[in-house]
Tab-separated table of C-alpha atoms and ligand atoms in Angstrom:
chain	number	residue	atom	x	y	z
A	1	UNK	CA	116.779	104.220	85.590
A	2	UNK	CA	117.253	100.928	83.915
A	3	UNK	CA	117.079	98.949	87.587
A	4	UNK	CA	113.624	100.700	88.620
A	5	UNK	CA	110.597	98.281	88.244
A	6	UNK	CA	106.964	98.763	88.606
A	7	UNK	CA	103.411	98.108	89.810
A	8	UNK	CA	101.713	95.706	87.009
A	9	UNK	CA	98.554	96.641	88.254
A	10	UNK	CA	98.535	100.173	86.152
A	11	UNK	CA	99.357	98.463	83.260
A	12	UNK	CA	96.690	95.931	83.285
A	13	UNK	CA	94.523	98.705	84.300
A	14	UNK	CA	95.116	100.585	81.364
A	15	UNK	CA	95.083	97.893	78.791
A	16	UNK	CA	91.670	96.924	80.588
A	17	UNK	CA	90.716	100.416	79.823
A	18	UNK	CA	91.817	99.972	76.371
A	19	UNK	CA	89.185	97.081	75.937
A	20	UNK	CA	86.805	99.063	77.329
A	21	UNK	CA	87.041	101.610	75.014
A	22	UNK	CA	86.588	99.253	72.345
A	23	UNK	CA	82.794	98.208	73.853
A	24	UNK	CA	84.312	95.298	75.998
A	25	UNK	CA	82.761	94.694	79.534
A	26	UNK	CA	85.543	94.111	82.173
A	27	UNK	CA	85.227	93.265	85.573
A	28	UNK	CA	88.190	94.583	87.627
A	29	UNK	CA	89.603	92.439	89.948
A	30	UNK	CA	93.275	93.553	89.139
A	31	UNK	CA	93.099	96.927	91.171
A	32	UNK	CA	94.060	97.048	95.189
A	33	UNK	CA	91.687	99.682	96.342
A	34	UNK	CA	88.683	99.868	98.456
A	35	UNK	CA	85.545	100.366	95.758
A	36	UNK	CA	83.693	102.598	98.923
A	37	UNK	CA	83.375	106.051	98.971
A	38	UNK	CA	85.922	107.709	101.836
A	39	UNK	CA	83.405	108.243	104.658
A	40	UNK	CA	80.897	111.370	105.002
A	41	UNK	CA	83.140	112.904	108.038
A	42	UNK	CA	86.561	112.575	106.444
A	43	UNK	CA	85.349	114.565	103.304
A	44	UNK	CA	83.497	117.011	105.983
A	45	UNK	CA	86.901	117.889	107.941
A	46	UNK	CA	88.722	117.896	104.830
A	47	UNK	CA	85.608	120.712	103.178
A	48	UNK	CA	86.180	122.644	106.691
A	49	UNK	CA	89.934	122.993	106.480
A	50	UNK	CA	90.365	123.779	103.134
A	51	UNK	CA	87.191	126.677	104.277
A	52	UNK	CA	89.215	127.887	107.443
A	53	UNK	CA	92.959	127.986	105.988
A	54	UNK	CA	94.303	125.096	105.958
A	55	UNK	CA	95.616	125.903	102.375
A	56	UNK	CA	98.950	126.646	102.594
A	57	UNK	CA	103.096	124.862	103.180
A	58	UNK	CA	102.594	123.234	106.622
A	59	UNK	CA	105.654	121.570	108.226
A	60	UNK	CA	107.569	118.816	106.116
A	61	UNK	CA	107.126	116.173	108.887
A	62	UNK	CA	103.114	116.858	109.184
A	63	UNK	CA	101.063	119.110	110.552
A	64	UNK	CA	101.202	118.794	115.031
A	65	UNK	CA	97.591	118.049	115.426
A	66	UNK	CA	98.210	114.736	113.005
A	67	UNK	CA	101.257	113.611	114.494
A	68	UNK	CA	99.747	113.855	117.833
A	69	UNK	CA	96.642	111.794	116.715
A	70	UNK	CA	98.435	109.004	114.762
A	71	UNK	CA	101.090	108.479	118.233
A	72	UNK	CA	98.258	108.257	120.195
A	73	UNK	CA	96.764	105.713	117.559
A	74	UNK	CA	100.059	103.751	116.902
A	75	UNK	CA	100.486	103.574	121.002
A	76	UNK	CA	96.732	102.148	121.205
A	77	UNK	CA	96.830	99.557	118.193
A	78	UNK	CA	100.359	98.464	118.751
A	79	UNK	CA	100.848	98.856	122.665
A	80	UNK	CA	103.499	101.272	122.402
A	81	UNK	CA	104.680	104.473	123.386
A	82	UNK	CA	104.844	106.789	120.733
A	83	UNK	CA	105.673	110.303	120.840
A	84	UNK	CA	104.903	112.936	118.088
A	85	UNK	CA	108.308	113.539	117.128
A	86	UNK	CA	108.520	109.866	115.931
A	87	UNK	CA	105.986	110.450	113.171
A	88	UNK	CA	106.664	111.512	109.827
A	89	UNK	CA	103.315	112.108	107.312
A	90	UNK	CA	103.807	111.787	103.611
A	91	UNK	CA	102.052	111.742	100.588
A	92	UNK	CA	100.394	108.450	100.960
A	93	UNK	CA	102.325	105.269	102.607
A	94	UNK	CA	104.817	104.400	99.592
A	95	UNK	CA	107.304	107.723	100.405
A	96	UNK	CA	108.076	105.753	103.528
A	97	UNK	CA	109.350	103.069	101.328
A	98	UNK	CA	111.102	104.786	98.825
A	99	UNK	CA	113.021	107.256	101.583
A	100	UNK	CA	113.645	104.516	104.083
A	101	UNK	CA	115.803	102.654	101.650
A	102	UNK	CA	117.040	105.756	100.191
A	103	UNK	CA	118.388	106.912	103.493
A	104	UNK	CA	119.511	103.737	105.516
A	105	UNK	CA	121.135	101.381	102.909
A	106	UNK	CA	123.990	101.954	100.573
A	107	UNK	CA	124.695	100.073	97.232
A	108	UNK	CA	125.769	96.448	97.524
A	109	UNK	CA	123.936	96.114	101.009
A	110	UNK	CA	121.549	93.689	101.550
A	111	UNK	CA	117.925	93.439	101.920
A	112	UNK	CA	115.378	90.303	102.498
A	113	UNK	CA	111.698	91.221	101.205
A	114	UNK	CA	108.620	88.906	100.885
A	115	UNK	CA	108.341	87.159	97.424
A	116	UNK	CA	105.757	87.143	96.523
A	117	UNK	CA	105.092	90.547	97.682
A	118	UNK	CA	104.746	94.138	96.916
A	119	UNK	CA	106.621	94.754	93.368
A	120	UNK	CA	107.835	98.167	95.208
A	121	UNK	CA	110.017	96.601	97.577
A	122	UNK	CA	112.526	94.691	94.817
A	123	UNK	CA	111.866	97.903	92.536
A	124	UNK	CA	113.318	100.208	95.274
A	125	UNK	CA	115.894	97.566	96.118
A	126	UNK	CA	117.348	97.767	92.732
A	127	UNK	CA	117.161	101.010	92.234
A	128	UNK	CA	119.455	101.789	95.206
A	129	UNK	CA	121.704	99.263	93.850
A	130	UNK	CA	121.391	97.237	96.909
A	131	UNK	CA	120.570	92.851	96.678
A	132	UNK	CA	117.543	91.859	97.132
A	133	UNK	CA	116.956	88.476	98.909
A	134	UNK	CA	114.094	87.191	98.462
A	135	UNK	CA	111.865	85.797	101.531
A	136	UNK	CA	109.706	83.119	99.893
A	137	UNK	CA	106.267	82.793	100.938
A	138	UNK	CA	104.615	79.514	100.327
A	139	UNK	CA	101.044	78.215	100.385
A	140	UNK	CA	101.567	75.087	102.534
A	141	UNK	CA	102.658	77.648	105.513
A	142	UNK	CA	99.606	79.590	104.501
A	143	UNK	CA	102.132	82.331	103.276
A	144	UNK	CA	103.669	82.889	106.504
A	145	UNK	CA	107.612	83.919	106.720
A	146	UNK	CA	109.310	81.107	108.338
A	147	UNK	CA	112.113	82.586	110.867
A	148	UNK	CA	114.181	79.636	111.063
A	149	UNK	CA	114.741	81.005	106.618
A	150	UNK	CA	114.650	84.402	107.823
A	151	UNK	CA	117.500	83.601	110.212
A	152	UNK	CA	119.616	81.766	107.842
A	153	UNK	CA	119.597	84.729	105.091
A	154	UNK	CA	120.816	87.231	107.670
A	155	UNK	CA	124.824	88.284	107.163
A	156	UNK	CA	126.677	90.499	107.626
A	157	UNK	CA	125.694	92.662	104.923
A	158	UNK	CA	121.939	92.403	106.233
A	159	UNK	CA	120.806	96.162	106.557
A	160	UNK	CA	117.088	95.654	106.025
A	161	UNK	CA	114.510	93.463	106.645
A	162	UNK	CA	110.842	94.057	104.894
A	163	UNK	CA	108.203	92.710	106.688
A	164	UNK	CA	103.684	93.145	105.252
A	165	UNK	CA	101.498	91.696	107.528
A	166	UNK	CA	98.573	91.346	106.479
A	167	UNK	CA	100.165	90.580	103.221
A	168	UNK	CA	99.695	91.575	99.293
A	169	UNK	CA	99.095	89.778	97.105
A	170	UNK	CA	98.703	86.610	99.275
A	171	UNK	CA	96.256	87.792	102.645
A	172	UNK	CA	99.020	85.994	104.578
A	173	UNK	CA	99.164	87.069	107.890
A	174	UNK	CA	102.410	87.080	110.136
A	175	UNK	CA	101.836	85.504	113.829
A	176	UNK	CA	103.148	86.653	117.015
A	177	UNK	CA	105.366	84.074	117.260
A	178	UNK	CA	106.956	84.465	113.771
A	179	UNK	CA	107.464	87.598	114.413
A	180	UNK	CA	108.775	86.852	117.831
A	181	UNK	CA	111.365	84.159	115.856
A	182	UNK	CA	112.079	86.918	113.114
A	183	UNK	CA	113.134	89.450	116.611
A	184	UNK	CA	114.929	86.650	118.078
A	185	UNK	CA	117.494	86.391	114.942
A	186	UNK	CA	118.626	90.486	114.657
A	187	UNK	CA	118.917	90.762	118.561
A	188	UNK	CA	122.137	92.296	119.008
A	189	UNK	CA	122.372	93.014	115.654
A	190	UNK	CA	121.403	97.010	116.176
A	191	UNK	CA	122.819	97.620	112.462
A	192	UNK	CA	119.604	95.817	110.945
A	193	UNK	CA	116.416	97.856	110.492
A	194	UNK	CA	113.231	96.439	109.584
A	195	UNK	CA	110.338	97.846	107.587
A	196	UNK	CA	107.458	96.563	108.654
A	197	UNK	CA	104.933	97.437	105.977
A	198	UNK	CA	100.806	97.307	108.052
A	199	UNK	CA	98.780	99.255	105.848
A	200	UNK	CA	96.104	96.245	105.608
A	201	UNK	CA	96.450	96.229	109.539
A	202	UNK	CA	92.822	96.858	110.263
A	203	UNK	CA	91.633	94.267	107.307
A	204	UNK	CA	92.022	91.133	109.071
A	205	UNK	CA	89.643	88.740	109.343
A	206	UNK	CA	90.920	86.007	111.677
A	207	UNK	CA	93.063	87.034	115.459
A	208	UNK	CA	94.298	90.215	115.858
A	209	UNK	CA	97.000	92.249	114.318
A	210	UNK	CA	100.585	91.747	115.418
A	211	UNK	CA	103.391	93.816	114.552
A	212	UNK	CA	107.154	93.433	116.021
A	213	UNK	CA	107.729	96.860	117.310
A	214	UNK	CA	106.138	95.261	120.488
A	215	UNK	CA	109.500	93.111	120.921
A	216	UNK	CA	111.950	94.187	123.148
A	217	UNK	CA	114.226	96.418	121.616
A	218	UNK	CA	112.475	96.212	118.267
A	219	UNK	CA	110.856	99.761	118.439
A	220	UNK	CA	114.517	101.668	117.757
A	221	UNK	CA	114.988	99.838	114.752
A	222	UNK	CA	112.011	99.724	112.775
A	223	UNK	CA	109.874	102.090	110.734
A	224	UNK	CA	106.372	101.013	110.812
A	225	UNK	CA	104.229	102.324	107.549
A	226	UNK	CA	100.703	102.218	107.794
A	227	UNK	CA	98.201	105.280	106.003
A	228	UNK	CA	95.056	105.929	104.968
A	229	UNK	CA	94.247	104.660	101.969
A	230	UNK	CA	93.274	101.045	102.648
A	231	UNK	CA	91.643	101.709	105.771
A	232	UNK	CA	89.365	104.326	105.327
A	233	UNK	CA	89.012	104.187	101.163
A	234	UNK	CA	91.431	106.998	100.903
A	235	UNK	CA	93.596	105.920	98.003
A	236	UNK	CA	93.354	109.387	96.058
A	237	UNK	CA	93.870	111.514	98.611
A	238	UNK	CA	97.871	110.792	99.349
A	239	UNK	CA	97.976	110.360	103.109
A	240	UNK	CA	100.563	107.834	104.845
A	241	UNK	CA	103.188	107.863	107.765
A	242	UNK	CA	106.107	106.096	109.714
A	243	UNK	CA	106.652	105.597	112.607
A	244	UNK	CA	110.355	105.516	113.610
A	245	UNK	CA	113.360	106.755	115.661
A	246	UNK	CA	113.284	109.840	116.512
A	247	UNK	CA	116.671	110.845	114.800
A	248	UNK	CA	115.584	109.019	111.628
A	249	UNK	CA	112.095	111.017	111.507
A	250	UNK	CA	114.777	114.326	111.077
A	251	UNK	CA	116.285	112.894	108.188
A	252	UNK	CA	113.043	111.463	106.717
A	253	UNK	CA	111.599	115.153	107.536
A	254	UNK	CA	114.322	116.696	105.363
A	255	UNK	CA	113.781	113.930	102.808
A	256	UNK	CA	110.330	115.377	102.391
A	257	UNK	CA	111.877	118.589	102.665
A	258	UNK	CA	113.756	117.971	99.467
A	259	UNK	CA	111.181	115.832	97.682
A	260	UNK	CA	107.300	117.166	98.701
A	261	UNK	CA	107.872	120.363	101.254
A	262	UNK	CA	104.729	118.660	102.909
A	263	UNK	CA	102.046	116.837	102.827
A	264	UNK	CA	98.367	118.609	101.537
A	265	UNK	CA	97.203	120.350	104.779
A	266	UNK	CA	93.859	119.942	104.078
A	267	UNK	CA	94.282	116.323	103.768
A	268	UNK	CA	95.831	116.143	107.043
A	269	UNK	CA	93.243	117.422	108.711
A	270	UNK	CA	90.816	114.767	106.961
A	271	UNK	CA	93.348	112.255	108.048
A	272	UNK	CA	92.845	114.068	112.335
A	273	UNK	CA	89.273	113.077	111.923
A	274	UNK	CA	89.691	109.795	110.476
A	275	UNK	CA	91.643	108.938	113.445
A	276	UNK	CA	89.634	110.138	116.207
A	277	UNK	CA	85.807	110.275	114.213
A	278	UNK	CA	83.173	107.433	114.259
A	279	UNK	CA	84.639	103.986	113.052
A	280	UNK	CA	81.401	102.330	111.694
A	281	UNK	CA	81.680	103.168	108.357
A	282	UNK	CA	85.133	101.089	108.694
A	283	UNK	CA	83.393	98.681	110.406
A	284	UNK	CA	81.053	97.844	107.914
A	285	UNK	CA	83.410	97.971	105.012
A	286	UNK	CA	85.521	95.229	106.969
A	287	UNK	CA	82.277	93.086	107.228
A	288	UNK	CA	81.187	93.378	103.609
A	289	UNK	CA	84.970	92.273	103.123
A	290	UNK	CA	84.696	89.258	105.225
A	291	UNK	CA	81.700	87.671	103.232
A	292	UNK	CA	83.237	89.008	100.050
A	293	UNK	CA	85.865	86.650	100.618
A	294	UNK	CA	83.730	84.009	100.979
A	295	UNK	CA	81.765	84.037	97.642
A	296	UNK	CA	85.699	84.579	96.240
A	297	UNK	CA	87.301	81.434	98.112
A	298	UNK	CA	84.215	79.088	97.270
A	299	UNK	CA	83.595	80.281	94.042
A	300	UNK	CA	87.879	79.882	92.684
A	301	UNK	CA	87.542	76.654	94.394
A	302	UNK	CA	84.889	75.122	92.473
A	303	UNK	CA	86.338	75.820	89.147
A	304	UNK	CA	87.815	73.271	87.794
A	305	UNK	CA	92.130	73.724	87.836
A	306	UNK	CA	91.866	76.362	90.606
A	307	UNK	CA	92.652	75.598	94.233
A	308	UNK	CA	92.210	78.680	96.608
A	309	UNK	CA	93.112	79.616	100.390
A	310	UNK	CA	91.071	81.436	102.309
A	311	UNK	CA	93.730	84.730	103.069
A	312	UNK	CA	93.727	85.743	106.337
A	313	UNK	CA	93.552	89.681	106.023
A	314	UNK	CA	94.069	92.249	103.260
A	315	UNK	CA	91.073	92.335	100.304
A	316	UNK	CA	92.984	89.658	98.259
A	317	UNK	CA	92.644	86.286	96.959
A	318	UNK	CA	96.104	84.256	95.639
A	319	UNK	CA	94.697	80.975	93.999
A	320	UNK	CA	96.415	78.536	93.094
A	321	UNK	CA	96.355	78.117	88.982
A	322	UNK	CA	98.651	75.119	88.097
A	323	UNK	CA	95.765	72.660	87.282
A	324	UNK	CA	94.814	75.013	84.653
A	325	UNK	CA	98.160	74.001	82.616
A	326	UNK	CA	98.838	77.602	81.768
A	327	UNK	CA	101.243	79.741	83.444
A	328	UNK	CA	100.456	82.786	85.314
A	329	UNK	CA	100.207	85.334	82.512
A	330	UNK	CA	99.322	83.225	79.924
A	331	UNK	CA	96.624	82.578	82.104
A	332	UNK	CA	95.915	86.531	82.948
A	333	UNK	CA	96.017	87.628	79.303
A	334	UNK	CA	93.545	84.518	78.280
A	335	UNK	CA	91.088	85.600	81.210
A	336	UNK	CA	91.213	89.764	80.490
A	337	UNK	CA	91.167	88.896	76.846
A	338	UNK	CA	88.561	86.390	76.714
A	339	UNK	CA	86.282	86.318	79.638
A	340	UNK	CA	86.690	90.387	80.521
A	341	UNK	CA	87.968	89.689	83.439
A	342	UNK	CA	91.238	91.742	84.621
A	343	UNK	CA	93.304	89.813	87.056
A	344	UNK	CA	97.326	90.055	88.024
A	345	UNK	CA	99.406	87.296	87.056
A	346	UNK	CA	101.335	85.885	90.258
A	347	UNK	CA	104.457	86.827	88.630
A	348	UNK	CA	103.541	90.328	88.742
A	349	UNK	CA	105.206	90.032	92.717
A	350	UNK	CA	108.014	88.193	91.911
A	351	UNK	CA	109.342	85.143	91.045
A	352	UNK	CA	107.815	82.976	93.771
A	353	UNK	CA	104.586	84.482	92.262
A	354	UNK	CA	104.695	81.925	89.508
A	355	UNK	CA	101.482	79.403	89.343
A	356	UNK	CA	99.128	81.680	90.863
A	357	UNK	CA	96.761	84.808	90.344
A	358	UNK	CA	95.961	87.938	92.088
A	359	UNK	CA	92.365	88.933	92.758
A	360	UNK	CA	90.819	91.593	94.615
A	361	UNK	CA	87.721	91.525	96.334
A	362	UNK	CA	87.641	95.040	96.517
A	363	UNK	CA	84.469	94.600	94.319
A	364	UNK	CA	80.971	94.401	94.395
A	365	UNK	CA	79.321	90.832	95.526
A	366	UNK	CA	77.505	90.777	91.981
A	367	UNK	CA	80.605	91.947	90.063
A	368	UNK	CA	82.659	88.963	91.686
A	369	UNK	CA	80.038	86.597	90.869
A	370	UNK	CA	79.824	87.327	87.790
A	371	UNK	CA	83.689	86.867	87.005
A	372	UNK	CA	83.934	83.734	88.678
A	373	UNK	CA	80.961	83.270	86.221
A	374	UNK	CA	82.843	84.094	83.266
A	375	UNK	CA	86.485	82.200	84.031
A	376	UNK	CA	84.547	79.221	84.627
A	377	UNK	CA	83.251	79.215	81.341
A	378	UNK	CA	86.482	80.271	79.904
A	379	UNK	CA	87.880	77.307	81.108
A	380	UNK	CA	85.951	75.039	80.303
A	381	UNK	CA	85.508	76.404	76.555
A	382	UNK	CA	89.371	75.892	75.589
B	401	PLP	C1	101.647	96.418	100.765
B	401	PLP	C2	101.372	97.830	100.436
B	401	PLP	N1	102.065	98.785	101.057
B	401	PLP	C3	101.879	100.086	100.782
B	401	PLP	C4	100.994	100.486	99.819
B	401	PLP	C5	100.926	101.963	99.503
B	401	PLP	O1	99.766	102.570	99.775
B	401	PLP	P1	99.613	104.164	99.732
B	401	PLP	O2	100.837	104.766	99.170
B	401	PLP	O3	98.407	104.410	98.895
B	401	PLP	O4	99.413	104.563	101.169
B	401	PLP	C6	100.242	99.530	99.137
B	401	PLP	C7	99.311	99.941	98.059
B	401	PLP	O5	98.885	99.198	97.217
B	401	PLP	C8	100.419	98.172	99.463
B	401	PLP	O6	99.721	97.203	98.854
């Protein structure tokens, strides 16, 4: 248990909480979920369900009528062709993760992941007692992967590549020809798997999103993860899938078999109309994203020490903190501590995370304002 990291956001959340308690106003950047409600017709199909039976075990790999709709989905989105029996639903998007690794890579194995990136990925990576090589992601290529790095990590104890596009914490977003380069450099090497991580698919606010299942041979070999949650403000309700082989979606079926015997059926059901309801209400919560980010972007950059990009997808913002002469978490305690602001120290992602911040715009317009209100001042009052 002693190799298992975590998710700093919880903790900040609950010392946020803690100051909260104690009369303090925070504003909460630190968290990664959508602040909308889930939309009217999800919670409908979900009441309807739970009303008609949908109450009981269902099977461990997801119940037909959700498989069905997320292939058809996947093959629309990702120009594929995806057949039921390649889907697995889980509890939300991290099971596909955490049995992924489990059940394709043995101890002393190797595995490349974003840094910074998800904290899950290393977490999981230790845990299994495989290496983790880190993939650094760097502001002057926007926080793209460059394949020509990717390439020269691979050996031959590769067994995994993790891919998140669009990315957290950094709204980097891979291209089709990275991702082309990144195919290019495990072609005949049928041994490699990839995870590629595109639960912030539909958040992206410049081109379109890309994923590498649509390279030759590339579909065999990779799970895709995507879910609910950050799409349709579904965090709470625990409703993700892969998309994979269809021999791997057995083992990943008895995996859930072992671990969850399924997934809420009610949920599922939610998760059918999702799928194939009305899209505006995503539509709009995309929008409201897009000129979030702007108030976020111009706002960082016009405090003084702060240099922001303008991230490419996800609800995230990863300035830049250097000039401020503090380091990350110095920086992150000062802010929560002294302006009321809760933020995630870049470090909080890995080690490549050092020098910047994590902020969410999952937030109101005002609420945002008013933090980038508040670190100003805190700044400038050292
Ligand atoms: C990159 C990434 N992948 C996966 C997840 C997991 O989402 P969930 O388990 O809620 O579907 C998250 C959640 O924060 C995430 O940021």
């Amino acid at each position: 248990m002693e190799t298992l990291g975590t998710e700093t956001a919880f903790e900040v959340l609950s010392k946020a909480k803690a100051l909260e308690k104690q009369g303090k106003d925070i504003v909460h950047l630190e968290i990664g979920e959508p602040d909308f409600d889930t939309p009217r017709n999800i919670k409908e199909a979900a009441a309807k369900a739970m009303n008609s039976g949908y109450t009981h075990y269902v099977p461990s790999a997801g119940l037909p009528e959700l498989r069905q709709a997320i292939a058809e989905h996947i093959s629309k989105t990702r120009n594929l062709d995806v057949t039921p029996e390649e889907v697995v639903v889980t509890p939300g998007g991290k099971p596909i993760m955490f049995f992924s690794i489990l059940a394709l890579v043995n101890p002393g194995e190797e595995i490349l992941y974003p840094n910074p990136g998800f904290p899950v990925y290393e977490s999981l990576i230790n845990f299994v007692g495989a290496k983790p090589i880190p993939m650094p992601l760097k502001e002057e290529n926007d926080f793209s992967l460059d394949p020509e790095y990717v390439k020269e990590k691979i050996t031959k104890k590769t067994k995994m590549i993790i891919l998140n596009s669009p990315e957290n914490p950094t709204g980097g977003v891979l291209s089709r020809e990275d991702l082309k380069g990144i195919a290019d450099s495990i072609a005949g090497r049928k041994d490699i798997f990839v995870l590629s991580d595109e639960i912030y698919s539909r958040i992206i606010f410049e081109g379109k999103h890309e994923s590498i299942t649509q390279f030759s041979g590339m579909k065999d070999q990779t799970i895709l993860l995507d879910g609910f949650s950050k799409t349709y403000a579904m965090t709470g309700w625990r409703l993700g899938y892969g998309v994979m082989h269809k021999d791997l979606a057995l083992k990943m079926a008895q995996l859930m078999t072992n671990s969850n015997s399924c997934t809420s059926a009610f949920t599922q059901m939610a998760g059918v109309e999702a799928l194939r309801g009305p899209q505006t209400e995503i539509e709009k919560m995309i929008a409201e994203f897009r000129s979030r980010r702007e108030v976020i972007v111009s706002g960082l950059n016009s405090i003084k020490g702060i240099t922001c990009k303008k991230p490419r997808g996800a609800f995230y913002v990863f300035p830049n903190v250097t000039g401020t002469g503090m380091d990350s978490r110095t920086l992150g305690n000062y802010l929560l501590n002294t302006a009321g602001v809760a933020v995630l120290p870049g470090t909080s992602f890995g080690s490549y995370g050092e020098g910047y911040l994590r902020l969410s715009f999952a937030n109101s317009v005002e609420n945002i304002k008013k933090a980038l209100d508040r670190i100003s001042k805190a700044l400038k009052n050292r």
